[in-house]
Coordinates of C-alpha atoms in Angstrom, one line a residue:
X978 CA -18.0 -26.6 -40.2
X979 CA -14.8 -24.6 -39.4
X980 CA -17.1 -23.0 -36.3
X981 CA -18.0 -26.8 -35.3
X982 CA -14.1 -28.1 -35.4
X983 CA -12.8 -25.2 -33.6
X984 CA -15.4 -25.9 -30.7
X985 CA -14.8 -29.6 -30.8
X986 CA -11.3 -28.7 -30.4
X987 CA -11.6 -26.5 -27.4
X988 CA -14.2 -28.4 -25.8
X989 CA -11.8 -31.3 -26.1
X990 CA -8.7 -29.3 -24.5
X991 CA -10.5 -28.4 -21.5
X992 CA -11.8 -31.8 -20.5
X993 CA -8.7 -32.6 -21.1
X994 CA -7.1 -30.0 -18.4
X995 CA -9.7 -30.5 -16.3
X996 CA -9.8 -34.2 -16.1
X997 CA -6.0 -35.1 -16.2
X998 CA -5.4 -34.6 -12.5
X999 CA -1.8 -36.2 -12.8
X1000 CA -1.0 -33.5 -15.6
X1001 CA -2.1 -30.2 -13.3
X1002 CA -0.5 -31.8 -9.9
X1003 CA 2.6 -32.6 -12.0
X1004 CA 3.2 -29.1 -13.5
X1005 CA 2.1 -27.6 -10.1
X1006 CA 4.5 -29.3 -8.0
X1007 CA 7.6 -28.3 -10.2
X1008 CA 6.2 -24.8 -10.0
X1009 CA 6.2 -25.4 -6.5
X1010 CA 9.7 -27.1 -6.6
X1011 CA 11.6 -24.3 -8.4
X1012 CA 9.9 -22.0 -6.3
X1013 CA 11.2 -23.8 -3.4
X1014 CA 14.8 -23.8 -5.0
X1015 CA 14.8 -20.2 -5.7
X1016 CA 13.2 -18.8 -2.0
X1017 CA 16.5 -20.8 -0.7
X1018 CA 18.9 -19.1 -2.2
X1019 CA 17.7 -15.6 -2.5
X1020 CA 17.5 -16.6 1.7
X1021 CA 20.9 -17.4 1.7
X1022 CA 21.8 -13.8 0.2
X1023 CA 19.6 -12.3 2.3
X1024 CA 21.2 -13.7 5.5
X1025 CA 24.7 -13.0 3.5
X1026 CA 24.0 -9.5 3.5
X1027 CA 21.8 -8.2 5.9
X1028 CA 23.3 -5.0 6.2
X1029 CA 23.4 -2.4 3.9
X1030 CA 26.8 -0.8 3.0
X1031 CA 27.7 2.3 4.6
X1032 CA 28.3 5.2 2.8
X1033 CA 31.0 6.4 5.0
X1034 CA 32.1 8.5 7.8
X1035 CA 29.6 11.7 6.5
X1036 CA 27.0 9.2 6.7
X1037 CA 27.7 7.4 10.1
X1038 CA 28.0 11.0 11.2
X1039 CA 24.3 11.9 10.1
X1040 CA 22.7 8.5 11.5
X1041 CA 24.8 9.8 14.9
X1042 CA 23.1 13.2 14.8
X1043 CA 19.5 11.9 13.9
X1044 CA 20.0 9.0 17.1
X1045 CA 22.6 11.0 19.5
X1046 CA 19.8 11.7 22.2
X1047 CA 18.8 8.0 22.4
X1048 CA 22.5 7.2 22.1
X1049 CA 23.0 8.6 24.9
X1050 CA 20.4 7.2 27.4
X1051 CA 20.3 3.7 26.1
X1052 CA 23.5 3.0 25.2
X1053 CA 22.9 -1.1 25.7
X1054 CA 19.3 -1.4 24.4
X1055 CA 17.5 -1.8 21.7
X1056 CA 18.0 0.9 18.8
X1057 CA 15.2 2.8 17.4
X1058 CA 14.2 1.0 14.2
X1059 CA 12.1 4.1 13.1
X1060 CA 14.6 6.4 13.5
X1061 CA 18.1 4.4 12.0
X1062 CA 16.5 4.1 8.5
X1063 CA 16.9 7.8 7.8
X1064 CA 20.2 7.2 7.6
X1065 CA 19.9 3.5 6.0
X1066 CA 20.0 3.2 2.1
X1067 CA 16.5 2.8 0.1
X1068 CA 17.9 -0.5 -0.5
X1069 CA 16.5 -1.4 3.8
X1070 CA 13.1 -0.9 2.4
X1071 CA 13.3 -2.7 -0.6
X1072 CA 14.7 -6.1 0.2
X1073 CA 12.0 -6.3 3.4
X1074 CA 9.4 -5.6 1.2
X1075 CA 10.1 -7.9 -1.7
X1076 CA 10.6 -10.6 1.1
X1077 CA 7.3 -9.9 2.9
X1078 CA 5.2 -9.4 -1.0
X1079 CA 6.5 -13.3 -1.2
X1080 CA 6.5 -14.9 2.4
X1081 CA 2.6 -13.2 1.6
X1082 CA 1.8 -14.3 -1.5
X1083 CA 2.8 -17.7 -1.5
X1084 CA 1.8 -18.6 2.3
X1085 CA -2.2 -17.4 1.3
X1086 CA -1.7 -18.5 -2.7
X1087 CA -4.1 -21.6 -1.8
X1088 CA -7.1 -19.4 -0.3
X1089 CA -6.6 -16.9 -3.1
X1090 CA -7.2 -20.1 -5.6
X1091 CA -10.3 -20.3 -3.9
X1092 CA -11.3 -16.9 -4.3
X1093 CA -10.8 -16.5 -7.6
X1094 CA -13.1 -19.5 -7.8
X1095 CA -15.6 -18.6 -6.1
X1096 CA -16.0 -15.0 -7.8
X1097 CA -17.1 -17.1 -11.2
X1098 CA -19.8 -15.7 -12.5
X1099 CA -21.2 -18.5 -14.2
X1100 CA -19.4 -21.7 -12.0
X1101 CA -19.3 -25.2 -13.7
X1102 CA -21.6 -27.3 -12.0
X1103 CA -18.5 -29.5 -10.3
X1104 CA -17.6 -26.1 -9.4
X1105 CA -20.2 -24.7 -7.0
X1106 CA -18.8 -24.1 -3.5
X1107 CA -20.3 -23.7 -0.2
X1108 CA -17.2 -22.2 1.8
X1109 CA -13.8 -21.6 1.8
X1110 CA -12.3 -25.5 3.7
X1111 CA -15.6 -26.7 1.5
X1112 CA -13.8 -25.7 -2.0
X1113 CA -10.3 -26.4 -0.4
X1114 CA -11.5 -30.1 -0.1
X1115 CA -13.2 -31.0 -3.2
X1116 CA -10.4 -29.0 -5.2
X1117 CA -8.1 -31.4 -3.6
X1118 CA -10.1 -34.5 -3.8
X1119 CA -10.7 -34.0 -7.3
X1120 CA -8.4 -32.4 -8.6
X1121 CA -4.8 -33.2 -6.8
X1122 CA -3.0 -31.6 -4.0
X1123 CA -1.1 -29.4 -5.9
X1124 CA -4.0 -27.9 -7.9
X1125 CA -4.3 -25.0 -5.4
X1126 CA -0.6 -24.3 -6.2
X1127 CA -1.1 -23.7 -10.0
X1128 CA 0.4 -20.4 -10.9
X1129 CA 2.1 -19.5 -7.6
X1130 CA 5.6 -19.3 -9.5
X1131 CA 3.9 -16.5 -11.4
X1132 CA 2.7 -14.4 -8.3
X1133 CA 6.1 -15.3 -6.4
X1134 CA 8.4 -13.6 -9.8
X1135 CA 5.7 -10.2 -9.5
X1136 CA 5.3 -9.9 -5.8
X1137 CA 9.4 -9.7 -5.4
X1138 CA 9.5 -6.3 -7.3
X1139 CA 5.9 -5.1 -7.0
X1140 CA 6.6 -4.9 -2.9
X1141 CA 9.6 -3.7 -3.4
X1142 CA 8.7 -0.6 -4.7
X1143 CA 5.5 -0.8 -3.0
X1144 CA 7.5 -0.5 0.5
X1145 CA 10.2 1.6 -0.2
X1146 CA 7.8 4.3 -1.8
X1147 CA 4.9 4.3 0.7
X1148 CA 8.2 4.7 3.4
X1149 CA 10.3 7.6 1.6
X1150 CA 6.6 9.4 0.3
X1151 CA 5.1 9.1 4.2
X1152 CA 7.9 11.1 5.9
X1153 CA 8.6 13.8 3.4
X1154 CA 4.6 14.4 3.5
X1155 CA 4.3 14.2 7.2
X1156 CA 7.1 16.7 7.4
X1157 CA 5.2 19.0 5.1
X1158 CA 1.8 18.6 6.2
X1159 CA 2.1 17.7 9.9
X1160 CA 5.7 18.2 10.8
X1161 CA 6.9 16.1 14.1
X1162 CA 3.4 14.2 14.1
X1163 CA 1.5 11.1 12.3
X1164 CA -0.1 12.2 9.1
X1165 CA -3.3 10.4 8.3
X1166 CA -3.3 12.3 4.9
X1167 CA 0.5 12.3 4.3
X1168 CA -0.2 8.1 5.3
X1169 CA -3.4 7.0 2.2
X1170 CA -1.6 9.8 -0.5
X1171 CA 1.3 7.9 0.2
X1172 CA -0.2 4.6 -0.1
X1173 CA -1.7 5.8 -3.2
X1174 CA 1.5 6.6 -4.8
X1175 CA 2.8 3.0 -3.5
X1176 CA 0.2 1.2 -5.5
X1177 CA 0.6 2.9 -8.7
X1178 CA 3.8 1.7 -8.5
X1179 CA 3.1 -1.8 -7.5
X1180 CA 0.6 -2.6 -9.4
X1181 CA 2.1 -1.7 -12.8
X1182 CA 4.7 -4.2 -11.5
X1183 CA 2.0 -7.3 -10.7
X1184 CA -0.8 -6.6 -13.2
X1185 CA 0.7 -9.2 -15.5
X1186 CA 1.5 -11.7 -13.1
X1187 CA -2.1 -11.3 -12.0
X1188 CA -3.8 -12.2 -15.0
X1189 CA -1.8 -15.6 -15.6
X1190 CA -2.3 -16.4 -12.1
X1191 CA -5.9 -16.3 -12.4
X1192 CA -6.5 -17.4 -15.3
X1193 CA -4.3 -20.8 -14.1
X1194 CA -6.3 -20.6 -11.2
X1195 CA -9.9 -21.3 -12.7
X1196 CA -11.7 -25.0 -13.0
X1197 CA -10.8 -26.8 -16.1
X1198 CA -7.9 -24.3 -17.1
X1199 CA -6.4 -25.2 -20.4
X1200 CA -2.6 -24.2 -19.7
X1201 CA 0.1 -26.5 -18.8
X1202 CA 1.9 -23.7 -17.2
X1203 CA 3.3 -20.2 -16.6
X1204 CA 4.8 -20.2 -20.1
X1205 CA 2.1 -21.7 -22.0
X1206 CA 0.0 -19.2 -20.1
X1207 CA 1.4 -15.9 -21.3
X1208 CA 2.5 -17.2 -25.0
X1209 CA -1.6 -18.3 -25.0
X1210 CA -2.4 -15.1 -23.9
X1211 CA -0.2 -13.1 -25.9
X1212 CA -0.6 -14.7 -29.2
X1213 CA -4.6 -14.4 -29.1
X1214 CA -5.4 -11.4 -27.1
X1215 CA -2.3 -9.2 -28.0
X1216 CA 0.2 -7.6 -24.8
X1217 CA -2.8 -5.4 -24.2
X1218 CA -4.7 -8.6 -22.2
X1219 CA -1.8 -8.5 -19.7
X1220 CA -3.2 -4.9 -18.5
X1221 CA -6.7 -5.2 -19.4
X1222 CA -7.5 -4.8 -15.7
X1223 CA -5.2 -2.4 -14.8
X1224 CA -7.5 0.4 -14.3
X1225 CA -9.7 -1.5 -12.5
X1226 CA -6.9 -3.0 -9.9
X1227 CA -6.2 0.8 -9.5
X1228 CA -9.8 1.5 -9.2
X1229 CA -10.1 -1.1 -6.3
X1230 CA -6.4 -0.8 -5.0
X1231 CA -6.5 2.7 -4.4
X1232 CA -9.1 2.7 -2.0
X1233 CA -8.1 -0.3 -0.4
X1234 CA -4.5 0.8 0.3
X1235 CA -5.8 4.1 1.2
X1236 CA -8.2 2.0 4.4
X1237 CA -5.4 -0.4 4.8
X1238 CA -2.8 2.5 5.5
X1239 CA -5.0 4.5 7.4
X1240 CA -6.6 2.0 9.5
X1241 CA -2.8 0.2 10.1
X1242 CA -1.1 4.0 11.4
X1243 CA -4.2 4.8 13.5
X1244 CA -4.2 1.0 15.3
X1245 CA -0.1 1.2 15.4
X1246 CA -1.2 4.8 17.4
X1247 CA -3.3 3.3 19.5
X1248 CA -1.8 -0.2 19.8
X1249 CA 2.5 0.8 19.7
X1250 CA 2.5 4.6 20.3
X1251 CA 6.1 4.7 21.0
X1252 CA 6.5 3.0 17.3
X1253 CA 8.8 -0.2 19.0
X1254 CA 9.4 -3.0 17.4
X1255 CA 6.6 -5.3 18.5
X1256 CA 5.3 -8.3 16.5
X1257 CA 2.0 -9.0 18.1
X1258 CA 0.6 -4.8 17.5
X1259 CA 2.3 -5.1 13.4
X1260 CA 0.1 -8.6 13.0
X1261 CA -3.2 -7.4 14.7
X1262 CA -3.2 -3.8 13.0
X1263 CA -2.3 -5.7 9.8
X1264 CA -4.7 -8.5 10.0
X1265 CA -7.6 -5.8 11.0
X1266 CA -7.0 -3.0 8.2
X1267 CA -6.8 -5.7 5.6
X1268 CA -10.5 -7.2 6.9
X1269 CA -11.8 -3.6 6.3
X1270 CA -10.3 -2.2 3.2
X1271 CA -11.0 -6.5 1.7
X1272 CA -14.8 -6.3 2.2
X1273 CA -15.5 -2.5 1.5
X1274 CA -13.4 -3.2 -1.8
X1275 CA -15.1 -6.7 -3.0
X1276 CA -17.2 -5.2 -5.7
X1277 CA -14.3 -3.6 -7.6
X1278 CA -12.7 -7.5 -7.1
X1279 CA -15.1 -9.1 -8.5
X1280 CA -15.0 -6.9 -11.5
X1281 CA -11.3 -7.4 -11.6
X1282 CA -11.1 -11.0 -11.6
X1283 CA -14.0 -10.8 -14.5
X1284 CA -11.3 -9.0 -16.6
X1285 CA -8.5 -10.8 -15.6
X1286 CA -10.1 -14.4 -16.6
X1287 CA -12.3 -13.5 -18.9
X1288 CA -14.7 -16.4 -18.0
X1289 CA -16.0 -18.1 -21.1
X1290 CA -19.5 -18.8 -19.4
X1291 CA -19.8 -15.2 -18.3
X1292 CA -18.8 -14.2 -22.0
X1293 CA -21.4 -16.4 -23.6
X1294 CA -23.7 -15.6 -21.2
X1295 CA -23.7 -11.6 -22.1
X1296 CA -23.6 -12.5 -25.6
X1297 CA -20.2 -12.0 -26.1
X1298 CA -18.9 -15.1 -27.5
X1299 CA -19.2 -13.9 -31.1
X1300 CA -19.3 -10.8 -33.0
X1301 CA -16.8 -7.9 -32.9
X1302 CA -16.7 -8.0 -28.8
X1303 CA -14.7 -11.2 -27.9
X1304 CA -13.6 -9.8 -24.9
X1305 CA -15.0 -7.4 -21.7
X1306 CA -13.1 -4.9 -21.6
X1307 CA -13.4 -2.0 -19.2
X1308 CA -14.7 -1.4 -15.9
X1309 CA -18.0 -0.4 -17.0
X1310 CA -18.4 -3.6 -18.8
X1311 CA -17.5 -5.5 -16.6
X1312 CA -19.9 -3.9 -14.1
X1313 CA -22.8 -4.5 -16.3
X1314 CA -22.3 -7.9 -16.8
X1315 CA -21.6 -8.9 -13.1
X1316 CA -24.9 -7.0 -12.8
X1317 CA -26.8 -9.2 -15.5
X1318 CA -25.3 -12.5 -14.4
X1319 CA -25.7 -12.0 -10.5
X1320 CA -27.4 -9.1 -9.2
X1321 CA -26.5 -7.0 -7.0
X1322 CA -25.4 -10.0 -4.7
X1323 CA -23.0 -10.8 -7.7
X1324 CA -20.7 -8.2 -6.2
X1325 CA -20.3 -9.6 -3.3
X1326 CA -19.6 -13.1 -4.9
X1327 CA -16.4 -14.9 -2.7
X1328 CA -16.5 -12.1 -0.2
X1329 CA -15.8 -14.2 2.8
X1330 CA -12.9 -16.1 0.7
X1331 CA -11.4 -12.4 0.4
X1332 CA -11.3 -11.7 3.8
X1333 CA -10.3 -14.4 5.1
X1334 CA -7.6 -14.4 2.3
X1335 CA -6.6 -11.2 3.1
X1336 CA -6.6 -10.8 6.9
X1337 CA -3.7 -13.3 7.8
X1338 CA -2.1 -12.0 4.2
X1339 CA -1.8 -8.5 5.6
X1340 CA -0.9 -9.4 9.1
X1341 CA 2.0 -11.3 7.5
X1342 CA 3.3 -8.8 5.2
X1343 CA 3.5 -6.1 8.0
X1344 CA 4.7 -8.8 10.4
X1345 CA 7.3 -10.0 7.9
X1346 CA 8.1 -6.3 7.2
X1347 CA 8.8 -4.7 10.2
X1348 CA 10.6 -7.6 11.5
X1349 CA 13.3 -7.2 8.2
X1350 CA 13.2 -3.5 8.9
X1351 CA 14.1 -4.3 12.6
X1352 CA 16.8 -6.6 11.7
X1353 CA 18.6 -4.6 8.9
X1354 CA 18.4 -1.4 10.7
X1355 CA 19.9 -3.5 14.0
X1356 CA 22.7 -5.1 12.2
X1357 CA 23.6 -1.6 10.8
X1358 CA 24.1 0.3 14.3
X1359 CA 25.5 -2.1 15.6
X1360 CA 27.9 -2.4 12.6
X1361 CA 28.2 1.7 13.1
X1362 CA 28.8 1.3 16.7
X1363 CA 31.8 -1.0 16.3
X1364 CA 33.5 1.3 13.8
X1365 CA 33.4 4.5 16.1
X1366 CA 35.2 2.1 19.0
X1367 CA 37.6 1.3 16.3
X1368 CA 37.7 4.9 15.1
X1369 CA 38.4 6.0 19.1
X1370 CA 40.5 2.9 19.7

């Protein structure tokens, strides 16, 4: 009887979620709203302070030494913007990144709602998709306009940080390795250990952010929002649930970031080989090395966003839904059932949403970077430049 009641009740809360449309669109447009307010601001302090403080005359002096020869020929163009940041703080790296990890994430959030969807294992029928507008369209019509938006308060709090490091490391670590390995010269090892070390780093930083956001993101989710999310989540599975999938999102973000790094330094090579600051070579390397690493990495995905959700029709499926194993857990798990539910096609289950997800995602993020980079590493020589007149004045 107590078995009965308890799936009466939940059977009950998620018709409910899934059928009150006004309720999901409602608590996805004030995520959306306080997103909206809080981008503005951290904008304004961004514009504020573009520049990073100087550390004084020792440090101008340095930058000087590093930039002297260029100084000297092109006195009234453009400055080097991969030279100046050995002499800029860490600080450069950081704020680009973190604004890039959000311009990203919350630009592409509705095409990852998609994907998520489409990687179900075992799809309600209302939920079977032909395409990436084709889900787009009935999640709208059916759901409300803001339904794709569920959750993107989440990402936007973890991608702030998790780029952040994820920039600033995969920067400092690239030079001090190319130095070592290939001094003078591009590094195609010094560039995917680098990008290794970089996703270690953000990944710990996102992991949580990327289970609530997927698990907001599925048909008929039961949360109100962010909050109710994580203290749903917490209460039932224990902190653990929050990096259930960690592993795995190092297991499939390793060699991702590894063919995304790789393949963006060897297009920059061909495409920019002086290394100048120009949009159109940051977007096209971006948008191709995120096609690649997104379609050779889809498998470990899907696995991921099996551990992440923890998709009640996948659990009951593998006979999960009672007895000691409430949960998969593990990558090995998680392979086997994606295996029993779908084949080998399973793996490859929202493939095209990934790409198509991830190509204009990447392009954006480097595009977003390097035009930060550009524009904090300008404002400080010039800023250097007017305190030596000053100082010869």
């Amino acid at each position: 009887m107590e078995a009965d009641g308890f799936v009466r009740k939940r059977r009950m809360t998620a018709e409910t979620a899934g059928s009150d449309a006004g309720v999901a669109g409602a608590s996805a447009g004030a995520e959306v709203r306080w997103l909206g307010g809080r981008f503005w601001g951290f904008s304004e302090s961004i514009v504020s302070s573009l520049t990073p403080r100087i550390g004084g005359e020792s440090q101008l002096e340095s930058v000087d030494v590093v930039c002297a020869a260029q100084d000297a020929q092109i006195e009234d163009l453009e400055p080097d913007y991969e030279c100046l940041p050995q002499g800029a703080s860490t600080s450069t790296h950081m704020l680009a990144g973190a604004v890039a990890g959000i311009m990203e994430h919350c630009l592409m959030f509705p095409i990852d709602c998609v994907k998520t969807r489409m990687q179900s294992l075992q799809p309600d029928p209302a939920a079977h998709y032909k395409n990436v507008m084709d889900a787009l369209r009935r999640i709208v019509a059916a759901e409300g306009v803001w339904r794709p938006l569920r959750g993107l308060n989440a990402t936007a709090i973890g991608a702030g940080p998790a780029h952040a490091l994820y920039f600033a490391s995969y920067e400092k670590l690239k030079k001090t390795l190319s130095d070592t390995i290939h001094p003078g010269a591009n590094s195609h090892l010094a560039n995917g250990a680098a990008g290794c070390v970089a996703t270690l780093l953000h990944d710990a930083a996102m992991n949580p952010a990327e289970v609530v956001k997927q698990r907001m993101q599925m048909y008929k989710s039961p949360y109100r929002g962010v909050l109710d999310c994580v203290r749903a989540i917490w209460q039932r599975e224990g902190p653990a649930a929050f990096y259930r999938s960690y592993t795995t999102q190092l297991t499939m973000n390793v060699p991702f970031q590894v063919l995304h790094f790789m393949t963006y330094e060897y297009l920059q090579e061909l495409l920019n080989p002086h290394r100048l600051y120009n949009p159109s070579s940051h977007m096209l390397s971006g948008a191709l090395a995120g096609a690649i690493a997104a379609a050779a990495t889809t498998p470990l995905d899907v696995c991921k966003t099996l551990l992440n959700t923890q998709e009640s029709h996948a659990l009951s499926s593998s006979g999960q839904s009672q007895g000691a194993h409430r949960q998969i857990s593990g990558l090995v798990h998680a392979f086997r059932t994606v295996y029993r539910l779908g084949g080998l096609q399973g793996f490859f289950k929202g493939v095209q949403a990934r790409v198509i997800y991830q190509m204009p995602s990447t392009a954006i993020s480097w595009s977003v970077y390097e035009f930060f980079k550009y524009g904090l590493t300008k404002h400080q020589h010039n800023n250097m430049r007017i305190q030596h007149i000053k100082a010869e004045g």
